[in-house]
């Protein structure tokens, strides 16, 4: 059975800090790893990482996929209160298209 | 382009009842996936429909079922509701084309409370 584990489960930082969120996975036939941000409603897409795209960056957010270690990190620099959310990692694999296995998420709280 | 829409947004039911949730994907998207989100278990995959056929299925009991219509809209049904079915039900859509490396776009969810 596919498995995705995120750490830490929760994190409290001050504005301006840099944070690193971790995601490790065990899946057969890995296809892609996705990061989502979930505030009060639906998860919103951040990054997709695949074998052909192991590093992505958008503004203060960046993510790297380590296929050897079966893991990924999501970095957020110069955090702002608006970054407070649950960050979800999901993996598509197991030979089934469009079936995402999610981790339980990391709850990030950024205090002013 | 309009996003994924789900109706109703909130629902309260009692044990033993059944419920039907609806999801309209982004225009042009043919794949609709359903997920259950609870505080204890996180987001769990229920099933995925593509062109009116169930293409993938998660590990949920047969009380959970779904269907997809020719316009790609999808419904999810839960029969004989249990207290543990209280959750946020999310649907997500994508083009669903084989080989396409794409993300799924989530709707706002339906929050179901079973009393």
mmCIF file of N, CA and C in Angstrom, chain B residues 39-96:
data_model
loop_
_atom_site.group_PDB
_atom_site.id
_atom_site.type_symbol
_atom_site.label_atom_id
_atom_site.label_comp_id
_atom_site.label_asym_id
_atom_site.label_seq_id
_atom_site.Cartn_x
_atom_site.Cartn_y
_atom_site.Cartn_z
ATOM 1 N N UNK B 39 -9.942 14.872 10.370
ATOM 2 C CA UNK B 39 -8.764 15.260 11.154
ATOM 3 C C UNK B 39 -7.838 14.088 11.454
ATOM 4 N N UNK B 40 -8.384 12.925 11.690
ATOM 5 C CA UNK B 40 -7.548 11.786 12.083
ATOM 6 C C UNK B 40 -6.836 11.105 10.930
ATOM 7 N N UNK B 41 -7.511 11.014 9.800
ATOM 8 C CA UNK B 41 -6.976 10.252 8.671
ATOM 9 C C UNK B 41 -6.433 11.124 7.553
ATOM 10 N N UNK B 42 -6.662 12.406 7.616
ATOM 11 C CA UNK B 42 -6.203 13.251 6.522
ATOM 12 C C UNK B 42 -7.054 13.048 5.282
ATOM 13 N N UNK B 43 -6.460 13.328 4.139
ATOM 14 C CA UNK B 43 -7.153 13.198 2.851
ATOM 15 C C UNK B 43 -7.009 11.771 2.335
ATOM 16 N N UNK B 44 -8.142 11.123 2.070
ATOM 17 C CA UNK B 44 -8.099 9.752 1.565
ATOM 18 C C UNK B 44 -8.870 9.635 0.267
ATOM 19 N N UNK B 45 -8.272 8.933 -0.671
ATOM 20 C CA UNK B 45 -8.851 8.779 -2.003
ATOM 21 C C UNK B 45 -10.051 7.831 -1.964
ATOM 22 N N UNK B 46 -11.144 8.262 -2.551
ATOM 23 C CA UNK B 46 -12.350 7.425 -2.635
ATOM 24 C C UNK B 46 -12.409 6.723 -3.980
ATOM 25 N N UNK B 47 -12.546 7.492 -5.049
ATOM 26 C CA UNK B 47 -12.561 6.937 -6.396
ATOM 27 C C UNK B 47 -12.367 8.027 -7.427
ATOM 28 N N UNK B 48 -12.114 7.576 -8.654
ATOM 29 C CA UNK B 48 -11.904 8.493 -9.766
ATOM 30 C C UNK B 48 -12.729 8.025 -10.956
ATOM 31 N N UNK B 49 -13.380 8.976 -11.605
ATOM 32 C CA UNK B 49 -14.176 8.688 -12.787
ATOM 33 C C UNK B 49 -13.601 9.418 -13.990
ATOM 34 N N UNK B 50 -13.668 8.727 -15.113
ATOM 35 C CA UNK B 50 -13.206 9.319 -16.369
ATOM 36 C C UNK B 50 -14.140 8.826 -17.449
ATOM 37 N N UNK B 51 -14.690 9.753 -18.199
ATOM 38 C CA UNK B 51 -15.621 9.410 -19.277
ATOM 39 C C UNK B 51 -16.685 8.414 -18.807
ATOM 40 N N UNK B 52 -17.303 8.717 -17.723
ATOM 41 C CA UNK B 52 -18.443 7.988 -17.162
ATOM 42 C C UNK B 52 -18.091 6.605 -16.601
ATOM 43 N N UNK B 53 -16.783 6.299 -16.510
ATOM 44 C CA UNK B 53 -16.357 4.989 -16.005
ATOM 45 C C UNK B 53 -15.488 5.179 -14.763
ATOM 46 N N UNK B 54 -15.689 4.313 -13.791
ATOM 47 C CA UNK B 54 -14.830 4.366 -12.616
ATOM 48 C C UNK B 54 -13.479 3.769 -12.994
ATOM 49 N N UNK B 55 -12.434 4.551 -12.886
ATOM 50 C CA UNK B 55 -11.125 4.118 -13.348
ATOM 51 C C UNK B 55 -10.237 3.672 -12.183
ATOM 52 N N UNK B 56 -10.442 4.253 -11.016
ATOM 53 C CA UNK B 56 -9.657 3.908 -9.831
ATOM 54 C C UNK B 56 -10.557 3.909 -8.617
ATOM 55 N N UNK B 57 -10.180 3.106 -7.635
ATOM 56 C CA UNK B 57 -11.006 3.019 -6.433
ATOM 57 C C UNK B 57 -10.106 2.914 -5.207
ATOM 58 N N UNK B 58 -10.461 3.606 -4.152
ATOM 59 C CA UNK B 58 -9.722 3.523 -2.897
ATOM 60 C C UNK B 58 -10.291 2.424 -2.012
ATOM 61 N N UNK B 59 -9.854 2.420 -0.759
ATOM 62 C CA UNK B 59 -10.252 1.358 0.167
ATOM 63 C C UNK B 59 -11.414 1.790 1.060
ATOM 64 N N UNK B 60 -12.536 2.014 0.474
ATOM 65 C CA UNK B 60 -13.735 2.388 1.222
ATOM 66 C C UNK B 60 -14.806 1.332 1.017
ATOM 67 N N UNK B 61 -15.699 1.181 2.007
ATOM 68 C CA UNK B 61 -16.758 0.162 1.870
ATOM 69 C C UNK B 61 -17.725 0.491 0.745
ATOM 70 N N UNK B 62 -18.491 -0.514 0.386
ATOM 71 C CA UNK B 62 -19.419 -0.378 -0.725
ATOM 72 C C UNK B 62 -20.522 0.638 -0.504
ATOM 73 N N UNK B 63 -20.667 1.124 0.744
ATOM 74 C CA UNK B 63 -21.671 2.166 1.012
ATOM 75 C C UNK B 63 -21.339 3.453 0.251
ATOM 76 N N UNK B 64 -20.085 3.580 -0.136
ATOM 77 C CA UNK B 64 -19.641 4.757 -0.886
ATOM 78 C C UNK B 64 -19.654 4.401 -2.373
ATOM 79 N N UNK B 65 -20.387 5.140 -3.138
ATOM 80 C CA UNK B 65 -20.452 4.868 -4.567
ATOM 81 C C UNK B 65 -20.505 6.196 -5.312
ATOM 82 N N UNK B 66 -20.301 6.104 -6.598
ATOM 83 C CA UNK B 66 -20.337 7.336 -7.381
ATOM 84 C C UNK B 66 -20.754 7.049 -8.797
ATOM 85 N N UNK B 67 -20.888 8.124 -9.552
ATOM 86 C CA UNK B 67 -21.140 7.992 -10.978
ATOM 87 C C UNK B 67 -20.747 9.286 -11.653
ATOM 88 N N UNK B 68 -20.611 9.196 -12.956
ATOM 89 C CA UNK B 68 -20.264 10.388 -13.728
ATOM 90 C C UNK B 68 -21.191 10.444 -14.934
ATOM 91 N N UNK B 69 -21.598 11.643 -15.260
ATOM 92 C CA UNK B 69 -22.524 11.835 -16.361
ATOM 93 C C UNK B 69 -21.773 12.234 -17.636
ATOM 94 N N UNK B 70 -22.486 12.270 -18.731
ATOM 95 C CA UNK B 70 -21.836 12.543 -20.017
ATOM 96 C C UNK B 70 -21.239 13.954 -20.071
ATOM 97 N N UNK B 71 -21.725 14.852 -19.237
ATOM 98 C CA UNK B 71 -21.143 16.203 -19.220
ATOM 99 C C UNK B 71 -19.998 16.314 -18.207
ATOM 100 N N UNK B 72 -19.532 15.177 -17.719
ATOM 101 C CA UNK B 72 -18.425 15.044 -16.764
ATOM 102 C C UNK B 72 -18.797 15.403 -15.323
ATOM 103 N N UNK B 73 -19.982 15.910 -15.101
ATOM 104 C CA UNK B 73 -20.402 16.120 -13.715
ATOM 105 C C UNK B 73 -20.458 14.786 -12.997
ATOM 106 N N UNK B 74 -20.134 14.820 -11.705
ATOM 107 C CA UNK B 74 -20.089 13.565 -10.956
ATOM 108 C C UNK B 74 -20.898 13.697 -9.675
ATOM 109 N N UNK B 75 -21.437 12.595 -9.250
ATOM 110 C CA UNK B 75 -22.133 12.514 -7.968
ATOM 111 C C UNK B 75 -21.502 11.418 -7.130
ATOM 112 N N UNK B 76 -21.535 11.659 -5.825
ATOM 113 C CA UNK B 76 -21.073 10.641 -4.897
ATOM 114 C C UNK B 76 -22.215 10.349 -3.929
ATOM 115 N N UNK B 77 -22.442 9.095 -3.660
ATOM 116 C CA UNK B 77 -23.529 8.694 -2.777
ATOM 117 C C UNK B 77 -22.971 7.900 -1.597
ATOM 118 N N UNK B 78 -23.467 8.200 -0.434
ATOM 119 C CA UNK B 78 -23.123 7.404 0.747
ATOM 120 C C UNK B 78 -24.430 6.911 1.342
ATOM 121 N N UNK B 79 -24.564 5.596 1.458
ATOM 122 C CA UNK B 79 -25.796 5.040 2.016
ATOM 123 C C UNK B 79 -25.555 4.618 3.469
ATOM 124 N N UNK B 80 -26.637 4.449 4.199
ATOM 125 C CA UNK B 80 -26.588 4.001 5.596
ATOM 126 C C UNK B 80 -25.488 4.739 6.359
ATOM 127 N N UNK B 81 -25.642 6.027 6.455
ATOM 128 C CA UNK B 81 -24.622 6.877 7.061
ATOM 129 C C UNK B 81 -24.266 6.449 8.478
ATOM 130 N N UNK B 82 -22.972 6.574 8.772
ATOM 131 C CA UNK B 82 -22.461 6.304 10.122
ATOM 132 C C UNK B 82 -21.834 7.594 10.656
ATOM 133 N N UNK B 83 -21.692 7.651 11.994
ATOM 134 C CA UNK B 83 -21.121 8.862 12.591
ATOM 135 C C UNK B 83 -19.741 9.162 12.014
ATOM 136 N N UNK B 84 -18.984 8.093 11.738
ATOM 137 C CA UNK B 84 -17.627 8.239 11.223
ATOM 138 C C UNK B 84 -17.549 8.774 9.810
ATOM 139 N N UNK B 85 -18.698 8.916 9.155
ATOM 140 C CA UNK B 85 -18.706 9.472 7.795
ATOM 141 C C UNK B 85 -18.666 10.993 7.820
ATOM 142 N N UNK B 86 -18.783 11.575 9.005
ATOM 143 C CA UNK B 86 -18.675 13.032 9.119
ATOM 144 C C UNK B 86 -17.290 13.457 8.648
ATOM 145 N N UNK B 87 -17.259 14.328 7.665
ATOM 146 C CA UNK B 87 -15.973 14.682 7.047
ATOM 147 C C UNK B 87 -16.193 15.791 6.041
ATOM 148 N N UNK B 88 -15.074 16.282 5.512
ATOM 149 C CA UNK B 88 -15.110 17.183 4.363
ATOM 150 C C UNK B 88 -14.882 16.328 3.132
ATOM 151 N N UNK B 89 -15.811 16.377 2.202
ATOM 152 C CA UNK B 89 -15.681 15.604 0.965
ATOM 153 C C UNK B 89 -15.266 16.546 -0.152
ATOM 154 N N UNK B 90 -14.105 16.242 -0.720
ATOM 155 C CA UNK B 90 -13.534 17.089 -1.757
ATOM 156 C C UNK B 90 -13.556 16.363 -3.091
ATOM 157 N N UNK B 91 -13.861 17.104 -4.138
ATOM 158 C CA UNK B 91 -13.665 16.527 -5.451
ATOM 159 C C UNK B 91 -12.611 17.341 -6.182
ATOM 160 N N UNK B 92 -11.960 16.714 -7.109
ATOM 161 C CA UNK B 92 -10.892 17.356 -7.865
ATOM 162 C C UNK B 92 -11.019 16.952 -9.318
ATOM 163 N N UNK B 93 -10.698 17.866 -10.210
ATOM 164 C CA UNK B 93 -10.810 17.533 -11.627
ATOM 165 C C UNK B 93 -9.488 17.767 -12.350
ATOM 166 N N UNK B 94 -9.345 17.061 -13.457
ATOM 167 C CA UNK B 94 -8.191 17.221 -14.334
ATOM 168 C C UNK B 94 -8.614 16.746 -15.717
ATOM 169 N N UNK B 95 -7.732 16.932 -16.707
ATOM 170 C CA UNK B 95 -8.109 16.477 -18.053
ATOM 171 C C UNK B 95 -8.205 14.964 -18.092
ATOM 172 N N UNK B 96 -7.361 14.303 -17.287
ATOM 173 C CA UNK B 96 -7.414 12.854 -17.216
ATOM 174 C C UNK B 96 -6.758 12.138 -18.372
#
